[in-house]
């Protein structure tokens, strides 16, 4: 048996790793924000804020293994209780991780556009402004729709298993189910143009799942799953 497979057969270690990855992903997500892109005339400032853009791309790249690794850590335990929902959880997580990579690429492409914009003739500058805006808006849609919706769907599968098998307290899994639904609503509103990314409505709808994820992370690190998962039986 390989050392890696042995790790995943130890439930407490697996849940601890999963909890740590949630925290890593949350911190990386906060640090991946690029404030200059939310300012009017951001293209004029892009080169001067080169480091901010690079930092955002690096931390969003960190979110890729954190997002996928969370599912990989928990899947060997979840498949003992509900193979179908466990597979759905992993599948949606990998879709979200792939879209995170798309967001990294879109952000990285803004840098050469910004460099070309500096000192460019008016006709060229106008074309570059269109390109930059397509990349910026495209990244927003990727990060807040194409990433969030698969994450929420995958989390719904996860929380359904946790709730049904009582692997964590039902108030915790129930809050996760509600939070995932609110995150999908937020993404739909954003996609429809009803709310901007930086708005109280959008952030408020996503806040419950964000808070629940951190509470779940702490629970996984400190207590792990209820004992029923070890034998593949419900603890109800």
PDB file of C-alpha atoms in Angstrom:
ATOM      1  CA  UNK A   1       0.000   0.000   0.000  1.00  0.00           C
ATOM      2  CA  UNK A   2       1.389   3.428  -0.964  1.00  0.00           C
ATOM      3  CA  UNK A   3       1.909   6.141   1.642  1.00  0.00           C
ATOM      4  CA  UNK A   4      -0.671   8.332  -0.110  1.00  0.00           C
ATOM      5  CA  UNK A   5      -3.415   5.701  -0.066  1.00  0.00           C
ATOM      6  CA  UNK A   6      -2.663   4.977   3.582  1.00  0.00           C
ATOM      7  CA  UNK A   7      -3.243   8.643   4.431  1.00  0.00           C
ATOM      8  CA  UNK A   8      -6.699   8.676   2.873  1.00  0.00           C
ATOM      9  CA  UNK A   9      -7.687   5.517   4.743  1.00  0.00           C
ATOM     10  CA  UNK A  10      -7.269   7.335   8.048  1.00  0.00           C
ATOM     11  CA  UNK A  11     -10.546   9.231   8.510  1.00  0.00           C
ATOM     12  CA  UNK A  12      -9.353  11.745  11.102  1.00  0.00           C
ATOM     13  CA  UNK A  13      -6.329  12.681   9.046  1.00  0.00           C
ATOM     14  CA  UNK A  14      -8.483  13.041   5.938  1.00  0.00           C
ATOM     15  CA  UNK A  15     -10.983  15.348   7.643  1.00  0.00           C
ATOM     16  CA  UNK A  16      -8.158  17.405   9.144  1.00  0.00           C
ATOM     17  CA  UNK A  17      -6.548  17.864   5.726  1.00  0.00           C
ATOM     18  CA  UNK A  18      -9.940  18.794   4.274  1.00  0.00           C
ATOM     19  CA  UNK A  19     -10.552  21.402   6.975  1.00  0.00           C
ATOM     20  CA  UNK A  20      -7.119  22.954   6.489  1.00  0.00           C
ATOM     21  CA  UNK A  21      -7.674  23.146   2.725  1.00  0.00           C
ATOM     22  CA  UNK A  22     -10.924  25.055   3.275  1.00  0.00           C
ATOM     23  CA  UNK A  23      -9.029  27.656   5.311  1.00  0.00           C
ATOM     24  CA  UNK A  24      -6.233  27.819   2.715  1.00  0.00           C
ATOM     25  CA  UNK A  25      -8.767  28.299  -0.071  1.00  0.00           C
ATOM     26  CA  UNK A  26     -10.632  30.998   1.858  1.00  0.00           C
ATOM     27  CA  UNK A  27      -7.465  32.966   2.616  1.00  0.00           C
ATOM     28  CA  UNK A  28      -6.257  32.594  -0.972  1.00  0.00           C
ATOM     29  CA  UNK A  29      -9.640  33.753  -2.232  1.00  0.00           C
ATOM     30  CA  UNK A  30      -9.460  36.919  -0.131  1.00  0.00           C
ATOM     31  CA  UNK A  31      -5.923  37.626  -1.360  1.00  0.00           C
ATOM     32  CA  UNK A  32      -6.847  36.981  -5.010  1.00  0.00           C
ATOM     33  CA  UNK A  33      -8.988  40.139  -5.130  1.00  0.00           C
ATOM     34  CA  UNK A  34      -7.488  42.807  -7.404  1.00  0.00           C
ATOM     35  CA  UNK A  35      -8.915  46.177  -6.207  1.00  0.00           C
ATOM     36  CA  UNK A  36      -7.511  48.182  -9.125  1.00  0.00           C
ATOM     37  CA  UNK A  37      -9.851  46.367 -11.521  1.00  0.00           C
ATOM     38  CA  UNK A  38     -12.870  47.821  -9.713  1.00  0.00           C
ATOM     39  CA  UNK A  39     -11.695  51.414 -10.192  1.00  0.00           C
ATOM     40  CA  UNK A  40     -12.751  53.673 -13.082  1.00  0.00           C
ATOM     41  CA  UNK A  41     -10.026  53.953 -15.694  1.00  0.00           C
ATOM     42  CA  UNK A  42      -8.274  50.867 -14.329  1.00  0.00           C
ATOM     43  CA  UNK A  43      -6.382  50.319 -17.591  1.00  0.00           C
ATOM     44  CA  UNK A  44      -4.369  53.518 -16.992  1.00  0.00           C
ATOM     45  CA  UNK A  45      -3.280  52.118 -13.613  1.00  0.00           C
ATOM     46  CA  UNK A  46      -2.764  48.488 -14.523  1.00  0.00           C
ATOM     47  CA  UNK A  47       0.983  48.647 -15.213  1.00  0.00           C
ATOM     48  CA  UNK A  48       1.616  50.611 -12.023  1.00  0.00           C
ATOM     49  CA  UNK A  49      -0.261  47.906 -10.097  1.00  0.00           C
ATOM     50  CA  UNK A  50       1.547  45.034 -11.791  1.00  0.00           C
ATOM     51  CA  UNK A  51       2.382  43.407  -8.460  1.00  0.00           C
ATOM     52  CA  UNK A  52      -1.255  43.514  -7.341  1.00  0.00           C
ATOM     53  CA  UNK A  53      -2.357  41.722 -10.507  1.00  0.00           C
ATOM     54  CA  UNK A  54       0.373  39.080 -10.223  1.00  0.00           C
ATOM     55  CA  UNK A  55      -0.497  38.506  -6.567  1.00  0.00           C
ATOM     56  CA  UNK A  56      -4.140  38.025  -7.487  1.00  0.00           C
ATOM     57  CA  UNK A  57      -3.259  35.487 -10.176  1.00  0.00           C
ATOM     58  CA  UNK A  58      -0.926  33.563  -7.854  1.00  0.00           C
ATOM     59  CA  UNK A  59      -3.453  33.311  -5.053  1.00  0.00           C
ATOM     60  CA  UNK A  60      -6.248  32.322  -7.415  1.00  0.00           C
ATOM     61  CA  UNK A  61      -3.924  29.574  -8.698  1.00  0.00           C
ATOM     62  CA  UNK A  62      -3.528  28.402  -5.078  1.00  0.00           C
ATOM     63  CA  UNK A  63      -7.301  27.994  -4.937  1.00  0.00           C
ATOM     64  CA  UNK A  64      -7.141  25.283  -7.644  1.00  0.00           C
ATOM     65  CA  UNK A  65      -5.473  22.559  -5.528  1.00  0.00           C
ATOM     66  CA  UNK A  66      -7.326  23.759  -2.413  1.00  0.00           C
ATOM     67  CA  UNK A  67     -10.683  23.412  -4.174  1.00  0.00           C
ATOM     68  CA  UNK A  68      -9.970  20.012  -5.726  1.00  0.00           C
ATOM     69  CA  UNK A  69      -7.979  18.714  -2.761  1.00  0.00           C
ATOM     70  CA  UNK A  70     -10.899  19.241  -0.383  1.00  0.00           C
ATOM     71  CA  UNK A  71     -12.975  16.839  -2.469  1.00  0.00           C
ATOM     72  CA  UNK A  72     -10.136  14.358  -2.916  1.00  0.00           C
ATOM     73  CA  UNK A  73      -9.572  14.261   0.839  1.00  0.00           C
ATOM     74  CA  UNK A  74     -13.210  13.562   1.696  1.00  0.00           C
ATOM     75  CA  UNK A  75     -14.244  11.322  -1.201  1.00  0.00           C
ATOM     76  CA  UNK A  76     -12.833   8.041   0.214  1.00  0.00           C
ATOM     77  CA  UNK A  77     -14.995   8.604   3.302  1.00  0.00           C
ATOM     78  CA  UNK A  78     -18.123   9.800   1.487  1.00  0.00           C
ATOM     79  CA  UNK A  79     -18.185   6.921  -0.986  1.00  0.00           C
ATOM     80  CA  UNK A  80     -18.642   4.530   1.940  1.00  0.00           C
ATOM     81  CA  UNK A  81     -21.982   6.124   2.760  1.00  0.00           C
ATOM     82  CA  UNK A  82     -23.295   7.436  -0.597  1.00  0.00           C
ATOM     83  CA  UNK A  83     -21.138   6.692  -3.680  1.00  0.00           C
ATOM     84  CA  UNK A  84     -23.411   8.639  -6.047  1.00  0.00           C
ATOM     85  CA  UNK A  85     -23.456  11.912  -4.126  1.00  0.00           C
ATOM     86  CA  UNK A  86     -19.793  11.474  -3.262  1.00  0.00           C
ATOM     87  CA  UNK A  87     -18.930  11.245  -6.962  1.00  0.00           C
ATOM     88  CA  UNK A  88     -21.125  14.277  -7.743  1.00  0.00           C
ATOM     89  CA  UNK A  89     -19.322  16.263  -5.041  1.00  0.00           C
ATOM     90  CA  UNK A  90     -15.902  15.442  -6.513  1.00  0.00           C
ATOM     91  CA  UNK A  91     -17.035  16.053 -10.098  1.00  0.00           C
ATOM     92  CA  UNK A  92     -18.459  19.510  -9.410  1.00  0.00           C
ATOM     93  CA  UNK A  93     -15.384  20.429  -7.381  1.00  0.00           C
ATOM     94  CA  UNK A  94     -13.095  19.561 -10.285  1.00  0.00           C
ATOM     95  CA  UNK A  95     -15.251  21.617 -12.657  1.00  0.00           C
ATOM     96  CA  UNK A  96     -14.934  24.596 -10.307  1.00  0.00           C
ATOM     97  CA  UNK A  97     -11.158  24.082 -10.041  1.00  0.00           C
ATOM     98  CA  UNK A  98     -10.874  24.080 -13.853  1.00  0.00           C
ATOM     99  CA  UNK A  99     -12.755  27.380 -14.063  1.00  0.00           C
ATOM    100  CA  UNK A 100     -10.428  28.838 -11.432  1.00  0.00           C
ATOM    101  CA  UNK A 101      -7.613  28.197 -13.917  1.00  0.00           C
ATOM    102  CA  UNK A 102      -9.567  30.068 -16.581  1.00  0.00           C
ATOM    103  CA  UNK A 103      -9.835  32.999 -14.173  1.00  0.00           C
ATOM    104  CA  UNK A 104      -6.061  32.914 -13.606  1.00  0.00           C
ATOM    105  CA  UNK A 105      -5.414  33.020 -17.358  1.00  0.00           C
ATOM    106  CA  UNK A 106      -7.851  35.912 -17.886  1.00  0.00           C
ATOM    107  CA  UNK A 107      -6.157  37.912 -15.145  1.00  0.00           C
ATOM    108  CA  UNK A 108      -2.681  37.191 -16.505  1.00  0.00           C
ATOM    109  CA  UNK A 109      -3.736  38.306 -19.996  1.00  0.00           C
ATOM    110  CA  UNK A 110      -4.700  41.718 -18.641  1.00  0.00           C
ATOM    111  CA  UNK A 111      -1.040  42.520 -17.968  1.00  0.00           C
ATOM    112  CA  UNK A 112       0.184  42.573 -21.603  1.00  0.00           C
ATOM    113  CA  UNK A 113      -2.953  44.495 -22.581  1.00  0.00           C
ATOM    114  CA  UNK A 114      -2.135  47.103 -19.945  1.00  0.00           C
ATOM    115  CA  UNK A 115       1.474  47.332 -21.101  1.00  0.00           C
ATOM    116  CA  UNK A 116       0.392  47.779 -24.737  1.00  0.00           C
ATOM    117  CA  UNK A 117      -2.113  50.451 -23.673  1.00  0.00           C
ATOM    118  CA  UNK A 118       0.534  52.711 -22.135  1.00  0.00           C
ATOM    119  CA  UNK A 119       1.460  55.268 -24.786  1.00  0.00           C
ATOM    120  CA  UNK A 120      -0.621  53.621 -27.520  1.00  0.00           C
ATOM    121  CA  UNK A 121      -2.239  55.796 -30.251  1.00  0.00           C
ATOM    122  CA  UNK A 122      -5.881  56.680 -29.677  1.00  0.00           C
ATOM    123  CA  UNK A 123      -7.240  54.168 -32.207  1.00  0.00           C
ATOM    124  CA  UNK A 124      -5.177  51.332 -30.749  1.00  0.00           C
ATOM    125  CA  UNK A 125      -5.976  52.381 -27.189  1.00  0.00           C
ATOM    126  CA  UNK A 126      -9.709  52.180 -27.898  1.00  0.00           C
ATOM    127  CA  UNK A 127      -9.331  48.603 -29.145  1.00  0.00           C
ATOM    128  CA  UNK A 128      -7.244  47.673 -26.111  1.00  0.00           C
ATOM    129  CA  UNK A 129      -9.888  49.117 -23.786  1.00  0.00           C
ATOM    130  CA  UNK A 130     -12.456  46.792 -25.341  1.00  0.00           C
ATOM    131  CA  UNK A 131     -10.118  43.800 -24.965  1.00  0.00           C
ATOM    132  CA  UNK A 132      -9.350  44.662 -21.345  1.00  0.00           C
ATOM    133  CA  UNK A 133     -13.020  45.067 -20.474  1.00  0.00           C
ATOM    134  CA  UNK A 134     -13.874  41.723 -22.083  1.00  0.00           C
ATOM    135  CA  UNK A 135     -11.160  40.058 -20.006  1.00  0.00           C
ATOM    136  CA  UNK A 136     -12.231  41.828 -16.810  1.00  0.00           C
ATOM    137  CA  UNK A 137     -15.941  41.100 -17.199  1.00  0.00           C
ATOM    138  CA  UNK A 138     -15.187  37.585 -18.421  1.00  0.00           C
ATOM    139  CA  UNK A 139     -13.076  36.929 -15.325  1.00  0.00           C
ATOM    140  CA  UNK A 140     -15.860  38.238 -13.089  1.00  0.00           C
ATOM    141  CA  UNK A 141     -18.367  35.895 -14.737  1.00  0.00           C
ATOM    142  CA  UNK A 142     -15.965  32.967 -14.482  1.00  0.00           C
ATOM    143  CA  UNK A 143     -15.177  33.629 -10.818  1.00  0.00           C
ATOM    144  CA  UNK A 144     -18.690  34.451  -9.677  1.00  0.00           C
ATOM    145  CA  UNK A 145     -20.829  32.259 -11.910  1.00  0.00           C
ATOM    146  CA  UNK A 146     -18.817  29.486 -13.577  1.00  0.00           C
ATOM    147  CA  UNK A 147     -16.904  28.758 -10.346  1.00  0.00           C
ATOM    148  CA  UNK A 148     -19.610  29.471  -7.767  1.00  0.00           C
ATOM    149  CA  UNK A 149     -22.441  27.453  -9.331  1.00  0.00           C
ATOM    150  CA  UNK A 150     -20.470  24.145  -9.573  1.00  0.00           C
ATOM    151  CA  UNK A 151     -19.077  24.750  -6.089  1.00  0.00           C
ATOM    152  CA  UNK A 152     -22.576  25.267  -4.706  1.00  0.00           C
ATOM    153  CA  UNK A 153     -23.918  22.194  -6.499  1.00  0.00           C
ATOM    154  CA  UNK A 154     -21.026  20.093  -5.247  1.00  0.00           C
ATOM    155  CA  UNK A 155     -21.476  21.439  -1.737  1.00  0.00           C
ATOM    156  CA  UNK A 156     -25.170  20.570  -1.940  1.00  0.00           C
ATOM    157  CA  UNK A 157     -24.219  16.953  -2.650  1.00  0.00           C
ATOM    158  CA  UNK A 158     -21.719  17.022   0.237  1.00  0.00           C
ATOM    159  CA  UNK A 159     -24.118  18.572   2.735  1.00  0.00           C
ATOM    160  CA  UNK A 160     -26.877  16.177   1.697  1.00  0.00           C
ATOM    161  CA  UNK A 161     -24.645  13.231   2.650  1.00  0.00           C
ATOM    162  CA  UNK A 162     -23.525  14.909   5.874  1.00  0.00           C
ATOM    163  CA  UNK A 163     -27.119  15.719   6.794  1.00  0.00           C
ATOM    164  CA  UNK A 164     -28.603  12.321   5.908  1.00  0.00           C
ATOM    165  CA  UNK A 165     -25.896  10.325   7.698  1.00  0.00           C
ATOM    166  CA  UNK A 166     -25.464  12.765  10.594  1.00  0.00           C
ATOM    167  CA  UNK A 167     -21.732  12.901   9.989  1.00  0.00           C
ATOM    168  CA  UNK A 168     -21.739  16.443  11.395  1.00  0.00           C
ATOM    169  CA  UNK A 169     -24.442  18.208  13.438  1.00  0.00           C
ATOM    170  CA  UNK A 170     -27.558  18.715  11.360  1.00  0.00           C
ATOM    171  CA  UNK A 171     -27.627  22.448  12.057  1.00  0.00           C
ATOM    172  CA  UNK A 172     -24.221  22.676  10.365  1.00  0.00           C
ATOM    173  CA  UNK A 173     -25.139  20.661   7.269  1.00  0.00           C
ATOM    174  CA  UNK A 174     -28.550  22.379   7.109  1.00  0.00           C
ATOM    175  CA  UNK A 175     -26.917  25.806   7.115  1.00  0.00           C
ATOM    176  CA  UNK A 176     -24.653  24.588   4.325  1.00  0.00           C
ATOM    177  CA  UNK A 177     -27.608  23.529   2.179  1.00  0.00           C
ATOM    178  CA  UNK A 178     -29.281  26.907   2.676  1.00  0.00           C
ATOM    179  CA  UNK A 179     -26.044  28.782   2.013  1.00  0.00           C
ATOM    180  CA  UNK A 180     -25.389  26.875  -1.208  1.00  0.00           C
ATOM    181  CA  UNK A 181     -28.879  27.755  -2.463  1.00  0.00           C
ATOM    182  CA  UNK A 182     -28.324  31.449  -1.681  1.00  0.00           C
ATOM    183  CA  UNK A 183     -24.991  31.411  -3.533  1.00  0.00           C
ATOM    184  CA  UNK A 184     -26.685  30.044  -6.654  1.00  0.00           C
ATOM    185  CA  UNK A 185     -29.312  32.790  -6.394  1.00  0.00           C
ATOM    186  CA  UNK A 186     -26.530  35.394  -6.137  1.00  0.00           C
ATOM    187  CA  UNK A 187     -24.837  34.037  -9.274  1.00  0.00           C
ATOM    188  CA  UNK A 188     -28.106  34.008 -11.213  1.00  0.00           C
ATOM    189  CA  UNK A 189     -28.771  37.634 -10.228  1.00  0.00           C
ATOM    190  CA  UNK A 190     -25.247  38.586 -11.289  1.00  0.00           C
ATOM    191  CA  UNK A 191     -25.574  36.784 -14.614  1.00  0.00           C
ATOM    192  CA  UNK A 192     -28.905  38.532 -15.250  1.00  0.00           C
ATOM    193  CA  UNK A 193     -27.308  41.908 -14.570  1.00  0.00           C
ATOM    194  CA  UNK A 194     -29.551  42.541 -11.581  1.00  0.00           C
ATOM    195  CA  UNK A 195     -26.662  43.088  -9.158  1.00  0.00           C
ATOM    196  CA  UNK A 196     -22.956  43.949  -9.535  1.00  0.00           C
ATOM    197  CA  UNK A 197     -20.181  41.880  -7.975  1.00  0.00           C
ATOM    198  CA  UNK A 198     -19.298  44.593  -5.487  1.00  0.00           C
ATOM    199  CA  UNK A 199     -22.704  45.076  -3.895  1.00  0.00           C
ATOM    200  CA  UNK A 200     -24.321  44.436  -0.531  1.00  0.00           C
ATOM    201  CA  UNK A 201     -26.869  42.095  -2.105  1.00  0.00           C
ATOM    202  CA  UNK A 202     -24.340  39.875  -3.862  1.00  0.00           C
ATOM    203  CA  UNK A 203     -21.931  39.739  -0.945  1.00  0.00           C
ATOM    204  CA  UNK A 204     -24.769  39.232   1.523  1.00  0.00           C
ATOM    205  CA  UNK A 205     -26.152  36.257  -0.376  1.00  0.00           C
ATOM    206  CA  UNK A 206     -22.716  34.606  -0.446  1.00  0.00           C
ATOM    207  CA  UNK A 207     -21.795  35.395   3.149  1.00  0.00           C
ATOM    208  CA  UNK A 208     -23.776  32.539   4.809  1.00  0.00           C
ATOM    209  CA  UNK A 209     -21.979  29.835   2.821  1.00  0.00           C
ATOM    210  CA  UNK A 210     -18.631  31.511   3.463  1.00  0.00           C
ATOM    211  CA  UNK A 211     -19.204  31.570   7.212  1.00  0.00           C
ATOM    212  CA  UNK A 212     -20.583  28.031   7.232  1.00  0.00           C
ATOM    213  CA  UNK A 213     -17.530  26.781   5.306  1.00  0.00           C
ATOM    214  CA  UNK A 214     -15.167  28.149   7.949  1.00  0.00           C
ATOM    215  CA  UNK A 215     -17.253  26.663  10.773  1.00  0.00           C
ATOM    216  CA  UNK A 216     -17.293  23.333   8.933  1.00  0.00           C
ATOM    217  CA  UNK A 217     -13.523  23.543   8.472  1.00  0.00           C
ATOM    218  CA  UNK A 218     -13.048  24.003  12.203  1.00  0.00           C
ATOM    219  CA  UNK A 219     -15.383  21.094  12.934  1.00  0.00           C
ATOM    220  CA  UNK A 220     -13.528  18.807  10.522  1.00  0.00           C
ATOM    221  CA  UNK A 221     -10.169  19.678  12.051  1.00  0.00           C
ATOM    222  CA  UNK A 222     -11.273  19.397  15.683  1.00  0.00           C
ATOM    223  CA  UNK A 223     -13.877  16.593  15.602  1.00  0.00           C
ATOM    224  CA  UNK A 224     -14.010  15.036  12.134  1.00  0.00           C
ATOM    225  CA  UNK A 225     -16.974  12.911  11.065  1.00  0.00           C
ATOM    226  CA  UNK A 226     -19.251  10.920  13.333  1.00  0.00           C
ATOM    227  CA  UNK A 227     -18.184   7.293  13.805  1.00  0.00           C
ATOM    228  CA  UNK A 228     -20.808   5.806  11.479  1.00  0.00           C
ATOM    229  CA  UNK A 229     -18.728   6.664   8.438  1.00  0.00           C
ATOM    230  CA  UNK A 230     -16.044   4.230   9.518  1.00  0.00           C
ATOM    231  CA  UNK A 231     -18.329   1.286   9.018  1.00  0.00           C
ATOM    232  CA  UNK A 232     -20.368   2.770   6.170  1.00  0.00           C
ATOM    233  CA  UNK A 233     -23.509   2.835   8.378  1.00  0.00           C
ATOM    234  CA  UNK A 234     -25.729   5.778   9.185  1.00  0.00           C
ATOM    235  CA  UNK A 235     -25.455   6.952  12.759  1.00  0.00           C
ATOM    236  CA  UNK A 236     -29.176   7.761  12.801  1.00  0.00           C
TER     237      UNK A 236
END
